[in-house]
Short mmCIF file of C-alpha atoms in Angstrom, two decimals:
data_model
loop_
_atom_site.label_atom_id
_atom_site.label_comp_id
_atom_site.label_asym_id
_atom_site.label_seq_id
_atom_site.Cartn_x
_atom_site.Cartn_y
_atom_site.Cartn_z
CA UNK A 18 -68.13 28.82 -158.12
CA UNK A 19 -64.89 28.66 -157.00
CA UNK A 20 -65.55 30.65 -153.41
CA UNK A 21 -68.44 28.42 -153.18
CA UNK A 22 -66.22 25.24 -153.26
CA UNK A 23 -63.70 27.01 -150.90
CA UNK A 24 -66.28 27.54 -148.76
CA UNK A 25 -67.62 24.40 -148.46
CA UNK A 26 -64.04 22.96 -148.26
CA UNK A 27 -63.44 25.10 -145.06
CA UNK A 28 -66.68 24.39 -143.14
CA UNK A 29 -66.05 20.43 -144.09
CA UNK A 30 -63.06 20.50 -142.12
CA UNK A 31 -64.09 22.68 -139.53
CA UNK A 32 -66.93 20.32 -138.86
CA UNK A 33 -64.21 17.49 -139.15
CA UNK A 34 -61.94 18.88 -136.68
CA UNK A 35 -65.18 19.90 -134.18
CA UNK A 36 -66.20 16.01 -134.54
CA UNK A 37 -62.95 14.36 -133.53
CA UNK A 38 -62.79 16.58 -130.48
CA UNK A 39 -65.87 15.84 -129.38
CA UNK A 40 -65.36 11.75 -130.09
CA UNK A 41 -61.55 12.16 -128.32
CA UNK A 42 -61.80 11.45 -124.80
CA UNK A 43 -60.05 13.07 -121.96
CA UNK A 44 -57.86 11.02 -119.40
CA UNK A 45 -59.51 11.24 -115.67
CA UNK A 46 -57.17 9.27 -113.79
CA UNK A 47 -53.94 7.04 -113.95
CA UNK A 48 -52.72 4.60 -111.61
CA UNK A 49 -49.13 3.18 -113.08
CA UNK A 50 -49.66 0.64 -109.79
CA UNK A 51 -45.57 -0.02 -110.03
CA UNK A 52 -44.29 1.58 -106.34
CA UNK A 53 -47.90 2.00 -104.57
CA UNK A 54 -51.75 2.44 -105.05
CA UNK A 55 -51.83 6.44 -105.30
CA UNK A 56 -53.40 7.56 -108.38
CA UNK A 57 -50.74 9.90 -110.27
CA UNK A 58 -52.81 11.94 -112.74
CA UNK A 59 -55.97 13.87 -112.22
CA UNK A 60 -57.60 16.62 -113.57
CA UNK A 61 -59.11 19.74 -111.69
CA UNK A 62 -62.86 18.79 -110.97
CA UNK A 63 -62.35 14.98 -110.57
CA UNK A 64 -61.06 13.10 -107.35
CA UNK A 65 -59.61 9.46 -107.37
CA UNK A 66 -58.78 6.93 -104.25
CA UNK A 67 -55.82 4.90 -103.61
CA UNK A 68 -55.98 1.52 -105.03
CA UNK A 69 -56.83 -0.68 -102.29
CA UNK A 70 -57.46 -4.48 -101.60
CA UNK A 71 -60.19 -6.07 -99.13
CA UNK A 72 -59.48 -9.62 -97.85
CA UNK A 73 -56.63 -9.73 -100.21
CA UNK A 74 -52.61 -9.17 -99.75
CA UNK A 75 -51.53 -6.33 -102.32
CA UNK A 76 -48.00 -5.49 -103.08
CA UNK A 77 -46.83 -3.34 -105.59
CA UNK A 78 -43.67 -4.06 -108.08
CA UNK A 79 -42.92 -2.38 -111.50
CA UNK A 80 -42.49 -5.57 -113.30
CA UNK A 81 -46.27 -6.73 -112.41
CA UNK A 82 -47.95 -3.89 -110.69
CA UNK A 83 -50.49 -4.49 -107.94
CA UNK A 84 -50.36 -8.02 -107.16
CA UNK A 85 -52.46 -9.74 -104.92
CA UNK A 86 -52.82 -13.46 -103.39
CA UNK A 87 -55.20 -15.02 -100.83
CA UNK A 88 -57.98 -14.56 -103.98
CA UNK A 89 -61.11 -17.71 -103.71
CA UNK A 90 -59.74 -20.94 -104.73
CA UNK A 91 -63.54 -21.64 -106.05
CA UNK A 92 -65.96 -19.20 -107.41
CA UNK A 93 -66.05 -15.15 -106.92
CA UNK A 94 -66.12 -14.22 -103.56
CA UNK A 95 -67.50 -10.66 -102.71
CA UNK A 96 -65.23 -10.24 -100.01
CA UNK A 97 -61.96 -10.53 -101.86
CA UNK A 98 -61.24 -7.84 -104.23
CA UNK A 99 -59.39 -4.72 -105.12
CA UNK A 100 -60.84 -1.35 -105.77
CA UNK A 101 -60.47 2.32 -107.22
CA UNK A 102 -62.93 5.25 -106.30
CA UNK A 103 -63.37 8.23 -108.84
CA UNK A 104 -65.69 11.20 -108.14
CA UNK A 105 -66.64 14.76 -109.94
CA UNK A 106 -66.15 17.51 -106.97
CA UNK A 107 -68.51 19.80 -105.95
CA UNK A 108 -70.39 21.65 -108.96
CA UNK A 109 -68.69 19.19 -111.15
CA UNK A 110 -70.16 15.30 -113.07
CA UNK A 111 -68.22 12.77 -114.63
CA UNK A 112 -68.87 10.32 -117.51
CA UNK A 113 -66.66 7.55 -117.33
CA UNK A 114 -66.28 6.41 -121.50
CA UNK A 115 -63.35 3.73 -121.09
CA UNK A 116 -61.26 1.82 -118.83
CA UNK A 117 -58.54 0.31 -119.63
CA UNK A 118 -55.37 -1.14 -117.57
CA UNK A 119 -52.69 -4.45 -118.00
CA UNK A 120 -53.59 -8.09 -116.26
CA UNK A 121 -52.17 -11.25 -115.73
CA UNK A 122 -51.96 -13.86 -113.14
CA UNK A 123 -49.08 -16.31 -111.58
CA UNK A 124 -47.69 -19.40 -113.81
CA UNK A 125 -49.48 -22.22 -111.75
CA UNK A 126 -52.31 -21.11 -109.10
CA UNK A 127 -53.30 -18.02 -110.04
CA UNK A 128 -56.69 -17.47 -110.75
CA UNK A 129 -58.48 -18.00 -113.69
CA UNK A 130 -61.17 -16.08 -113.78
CA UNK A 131 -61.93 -12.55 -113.12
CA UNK A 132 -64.45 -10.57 -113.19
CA UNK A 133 -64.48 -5.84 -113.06
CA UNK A 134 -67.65 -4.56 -111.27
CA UNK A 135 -68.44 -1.18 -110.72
CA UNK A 136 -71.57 0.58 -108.35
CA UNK A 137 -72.65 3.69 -106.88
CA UNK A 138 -72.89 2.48 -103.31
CA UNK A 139 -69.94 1.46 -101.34
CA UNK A 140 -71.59 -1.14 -99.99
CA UNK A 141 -71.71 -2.51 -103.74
CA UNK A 142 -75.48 -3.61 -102.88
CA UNK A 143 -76.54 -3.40 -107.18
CA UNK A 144 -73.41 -4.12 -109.23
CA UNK A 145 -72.83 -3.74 -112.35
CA UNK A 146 -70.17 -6.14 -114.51
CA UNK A 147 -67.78 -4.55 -116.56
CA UNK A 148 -65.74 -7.13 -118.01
CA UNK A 149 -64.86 -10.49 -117.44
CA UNK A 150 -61.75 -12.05 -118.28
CA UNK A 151 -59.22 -15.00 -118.30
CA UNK A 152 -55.82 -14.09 -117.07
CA UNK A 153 -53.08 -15.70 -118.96
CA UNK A 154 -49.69 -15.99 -118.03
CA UNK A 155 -48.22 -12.96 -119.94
CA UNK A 156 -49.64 -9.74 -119.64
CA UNK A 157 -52.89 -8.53 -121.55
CA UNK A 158 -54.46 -5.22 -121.79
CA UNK A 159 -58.04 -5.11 -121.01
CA UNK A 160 -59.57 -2.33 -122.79
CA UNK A 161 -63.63 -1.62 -121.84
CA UNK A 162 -65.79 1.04 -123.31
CA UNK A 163 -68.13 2.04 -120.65
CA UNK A 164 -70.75 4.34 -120.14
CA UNK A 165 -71.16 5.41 -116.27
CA UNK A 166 -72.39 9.19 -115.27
CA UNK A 167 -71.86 10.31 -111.87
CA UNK A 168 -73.29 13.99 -110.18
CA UNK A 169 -71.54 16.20 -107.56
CA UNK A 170 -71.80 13.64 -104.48
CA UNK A 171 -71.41 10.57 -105.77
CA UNK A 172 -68.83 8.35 -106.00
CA UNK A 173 -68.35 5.20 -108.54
CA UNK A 174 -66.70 2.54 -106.92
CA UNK A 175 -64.39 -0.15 -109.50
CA UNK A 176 -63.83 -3.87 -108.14
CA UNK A 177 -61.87 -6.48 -109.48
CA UNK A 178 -62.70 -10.32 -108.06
CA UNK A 179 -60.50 -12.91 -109.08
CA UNK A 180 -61.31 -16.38 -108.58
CA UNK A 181 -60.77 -20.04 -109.20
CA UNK A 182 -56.95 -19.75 -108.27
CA UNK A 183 -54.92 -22.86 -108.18
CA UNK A 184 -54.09 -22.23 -104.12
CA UNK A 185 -54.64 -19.36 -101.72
CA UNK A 186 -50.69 -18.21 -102.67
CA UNK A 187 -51.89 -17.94 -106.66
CA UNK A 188 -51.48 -14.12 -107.75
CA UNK A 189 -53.56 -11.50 -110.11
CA UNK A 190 -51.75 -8.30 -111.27
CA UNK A 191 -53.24 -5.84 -112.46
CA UNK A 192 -51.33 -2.89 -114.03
CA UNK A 193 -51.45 0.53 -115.48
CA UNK A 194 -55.17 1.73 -114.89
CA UNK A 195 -56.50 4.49 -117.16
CA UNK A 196 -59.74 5.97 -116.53
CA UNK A 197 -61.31 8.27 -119.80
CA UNK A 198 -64.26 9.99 -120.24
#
C-alpha cells in the first residue's frame, strides 16, 4: 500500500511540475525603450523591429521611455502612432500569449485616450484592438493576455494611437515592452 501511495505521490508531482511548464510562458522580445527603439532581447527563431513612430515625434529618455507628441487633439487618428514588428523566422511560428509594457502621458495636454491594435498586414487594412486605456499622470503597467499565432512569413504588426491630447505638444510614454508567448 505504501509503494502504491509513493507512487501516486511521484506521478502527482510530476504531472504538477509538467503543467506549470506548459502554463509558464517564454519571453519573445523586450524593448526597455530608455536610450532608443532597438529591441534588446530575443530568442533564436523569433525576429523583432525597432520601435518606431509614424506622424509622431519619438524621443527616448530612461525616466519615461519612448515619448511622443504631435498625437490627434480629437479622436484616433490612423496616421499617428507608434509600432513594434515581431516575426517567427523561417521554419519557425509564434504565439503571442501576453503583452505587457509601462504608460503614462504629460501633466496637462497629453492625451487621454489610447488605444493598442495589432494586424497581419502592414498596411493595418483589418485591425484588431488590444487594449484600450486612459493614461494617467503617473506611470501604469498595462498588462494584456492575448492570443495571436503567426507562420514562417508573416509578420504581426503592434500600434499604439493616442488621442484626445490637450494640444499638439501633449506627450504619451510608453515604457518597458515585453512580448510572451
Amino acid at each position: 500500500m505504501r509503494a502504491k501511495s509513493f507512487g501516486l505521490f511521484a506521478l502527482s508531482i510530476f504531472a504538477l511540475v509538467l503543467v506549470m511548464g506548459l502554463g509558464s510562458a517564454a519571453t519573445l522580445a523586450q524593448w526597455p525603450l530608455t536610450t532608443n527603439g532597438v529591441v534588446t532581447s530575443v530568442p533564436s527563431g523569433v525576429s523583432a523591429g525597432t520601435f518606431t513612430n509614424n506622424s509622431v515625434t519619438l524621443t527616448f529618455s530612461t525616466t519615461n521611455g519612448a515619448t511622443g507628441n504631435d498625437w490627434s487633439t480629437g479622436a484616433l487618428n490612423t496616421s499617428k502612432y507608434f509600432q513594434v514588428t515581431i516575426s517567427p523566422q523561417t521554419g519557425n511560428t509564434l504565439s503571442l500569449s501576453q503583452l505587457s509594457f509601462n504608460y503614462s502621458r504629460s501633466p496637462t495636454d497629453g492625451p487621454i485616450d489610447f488605444t493598442l491594435q495589432w494586424d497581419d498586414n502592414a498596411a493595418f487594412t483589418s485591425p484588431i484592438t488590444i487594449l484600450t486605456g486612459s493614461p494617467i499622470l503617473t506611470e501604469q503597467v498595462a498588462t494584456s493576455s492575448v492570443s495571436i499565432s503567426a507562420s514562417a512569413g508573416q509578420t504581426i504588426y503592434l500600434r499604439w494611437f493616442a488621442y484626445n491630447a490637450g494640444s499638439a505638444s501633449g506627450t504619451f510614454r510608453v515604457k518597458n515592452l515585453n512580448i510572451h508567448g
